[in-house]
Amino acid sequence: MLLYLADQYADNGYIKESIGIFEELLIKDPSYANAIALRLEKVLTKDPNLGDVYLLQSKIHSSRHNFNAAAQAIERARELMPGREDIILKHGQLLHESGDTENAIKLFTELLGKTRDRKGVYRLIKKTRDDYYREKIEMLQGDDDALRLER
């Protein structure tokens, strides 16, 4: 029923309302992710400059563990909705999840210059760096001297 209602809103030009209903439906029943993704593509063909649609696409992709696609969607949302700290933070998290930890750290550092909640960003940077170094150390397994020095 919610899917039909959201379709009706989207078809009649009430995009913000339809996105809210799509989000509600995704939370209530994630099995609708594919159907919602198709409808979001339809909405984007009408107007490709809707940042909220890209945010919802990012949520769908990240729920499927497709972090590269989620990062691309949120990057587009950042372009359309500049200055929103929550989007920058989510973009950094998705970059980290997709394995691009170095760029995630750069993004978090950039966010430090803009944010009011510096403690939260510092915690996130620390977690990201710890994960990054742990991954690098795990990749450097071995017993020769050069690898030991690298660790």
Coordinates of C-alpha atoms in Angstrom, one line a residue:
M1 CA 0.0 0.0 0.0
L2 CA 2.8 2.4 0.9
L3 CA 4.6 1.7 -2.4
Y4 CA 1.4 2.5 -4.4
L5 CA 1.0 5.7 -2.3
A6 CA 4.5 6.8 -2.9
D7 CA 4.1 6.1 -6.6
Q8 CA 1.0 8.3 -6.7
Y9 CA 2.8 11.1 -4.9
A10 CA 5.8 10.9 -7.3
D11 CA 3.6 10.8 -10.4
N12 CA 1.8 13.9 -9.3
G13 CA 4.9 15.9 -8.5
Y14 CA 5.1 15.5 -4.7
I15 CA 8.6 14.2 -4.8
K16 CA 9.6 15.0 -1.2
E17 CA 6.5 13.3 0.2
S18 CA 7.1 10.2 -2.0
I19 CA 10.8 10.0 -0.9
G20 CA 9.6 10.1 2.8
I21 CA 7.2 7.2 2.1
F22 CA 9.8 5.2 0.3
E23 CA 12.2 5.7 3.3
E24 CA 9.4 4.6 5.7
L25 CA 8.7 1.5 3.5
L26 CA 12.4 0.6 3.3
I27 CA 12.6 0.7 7.1
K28 CA 9.5 -1.3 7.6
D29 CA 10.3 -3.9 4.9
P30 CA 13.8 -4.0 3.4
S31 CA 12.6 -6.5 0.8
Y32 CA 11.1 -3.6 -1.1
A33 CA 14.6 -2.2 -1.8
N34 CA 14.7 -3.3 -5.5
A35 CA 11.2 -1.9 -6.2
I36 CA 12.1 1.4 -4.5
A37 CA 15.4 1.6 -6.4
L38 CA 13.6 1.2 -9.7
R39 CA 11.1 4.0 -8.8
L40 CA 14.0 6.2 -7.7
E41 CA 15.6 5.8 -11.1
K42 CA 12.3 6.9 -12.6
V43 CA 12.2 10.0 -10.4
L44 CA 15.8 10.8 -11.4
T45 CA 14.9 10.7 -15.1
K46 CA 12.4 13.5 -14.4
D47 CA 14.8 15.6 -12.3
P48 CA 18.4 14.5 -11.8
N49 CA 19.0 17.2 -9.3
L50 CA 17.2 15.8 -6.3
G51 CA 19.8 15.2 -3.5
D52 CA 17.3 13.4 -1.3
V53 CA 16.8 10.7 -3.9
Y54 CA 20.6 10.1 -4.0
L55 CA 20.6 9.8 -0.2
L56 CA 17.9 7.2 -0.3
Q57 CA 19.8 5.4 -3.1
S58 CA 22.9 5.4 -0.9
K59 CA 20.9 3.8 1.9
I60 CA 19.6 1.1 -0.4
H61 CA 23.1 0.3 -1.8
S62 CA 24.7 0.2 1.6
S63 CA 22.0 -2.1 2.9
R64 CA 23.0 -4.4 0.0
H65 CA 26.7 -4.0 1.1
N66 CA 27.4 -2.4 -2.3
F67 CA 29.5 0.3 -0.7
N68 CA 31.1 1.6 -3.9
A69 CA 27.7 2.4 -5.4
A70 CA 26.5 3.9 -2.1
A71 CA 29.6 6.1 -2.0
Q72 CA 28.9 7.3 -5.6
A73 CA 25.3 8.1 -4.7
I74 CA 26.2 10.0 -1.6
E75 CA 28.9 11.9 -3.5
R76 CA 26.3 13.1 -5.9
A77 CA 24.1 14.1 -2.9
R78 CA 27.0 16.1 -1.5
E79 CA 27.3 17.9 -4.8
L80 CA 23.7 18.8 -4.8
M81 CA 23.4 19.6 -1.1
P82 CA 26.8 21.2 -0.2
G83 CA 27.7 22.0 3.4
R84 CA 25.6 19.3 5.1
E85 CA 27.8 17.8 7.7
D86 CA 25.7 14.6 8.0
I87 CA 26.2 13.9 4.3
I88 CA 29.9 14.5 4.5
L89 CA 30.2 12.2 7.5
K90 CA 28.2 9.5 5.8
H91 CA 30.3 9.8 2.7
G92 CA 33.4 9.3 4.8
Q93 CA 31.9 6.2 6.4
L94 CA 31.0 4.7 3.0
L95 CA 34.4 5.4 1.6
H96 CA 35.9 3.6 4.6
E97 CA 33.5 0.7 4.2
S98 CA 34.4 0.4 0.5
G99 CA 38.1 0.2 1.3
D100 CA 39.1 3.8 0.4
T101 CA 40.3 4.6 3.9
E102 CA 42.8 7.2 3.0
N103 CA 40.2 9.4 1.3
A104 CA 37.8 8.8 4.2
I105 CA 40.4 10.1 6.6
K106 CA 41.0 13.2 4.3
L107 CA 37.2 13.8 4.2
F108 CA 37.0 13.5 8.0
T109 CA 39.9 15.9 8.4
E110 CA 38.1 18.4 6.1
L111 CA 34.9 17.9 8.1
L112 CA 36.9 18.9 11.3
G113 CA 37.3 22.4 9.9
K114 CA 33.6 22.8 9.4
T115 CA 31.9 21.0 12.2
R116 CA 30.7 22.0 15.6
D117 CA 30.8 18.4 16.9
R118 CA 34.6 17.9 16.8
K119 CA 34.6 15.2 19.4
G120 CA 32.3 13.0 17.3
V121 CA 34.5 13.5 14.2
Y122 CA 37.7 12.7 16.2
R123 CA 36.2 9.5 17.4
L124 CA 35.2 8.5 13.9
I125 CA 38.7 9.4 12.6
K126 CA 40.3 7.3 15.3
K127 CA 38.2 4.3 14.5
T128 CA 38.8 4.7 10.8
R129 CA 42.6 5.0 11.3
D130 CA 42.7 2.0 13.7
D131 CA 40.8 -0.1 11.2
Y132 CA 43.1 1.1 8.4
Y133 CA 46.3 0.2 10.2
R134 CA 44.9 -3.1 11.4
E135 CA 44.1 -4.0 7.8
K136 CA 47.6 -2.9 6.6
I137 CA 49.3 -4.9 9.3
E138 CA 47.3 -8.0 8.5
M139 CA 48.3 -7.7 4.9
L140 CA 52.0 -7.7 5.9
Q141 CA 52.2 -11.2 7.3
G142 CA 55.5 -13.0 7.0
D143 CA 58.8 -13.6 8.8
D144 CA 61.5 -11.9 6.8
D145 CA 63.2 -8.9 8.2
A146 CA 61.8 -6.4 5.7
L147 CA 58.2 -7.2 6.5
R148 CA 58.9 -7.1 10.2
L149 CA 60.4 -3.6 9.8
E150 CA 57.4 -2.5 7.8
R151 CA 55.0 -3.5 10.5

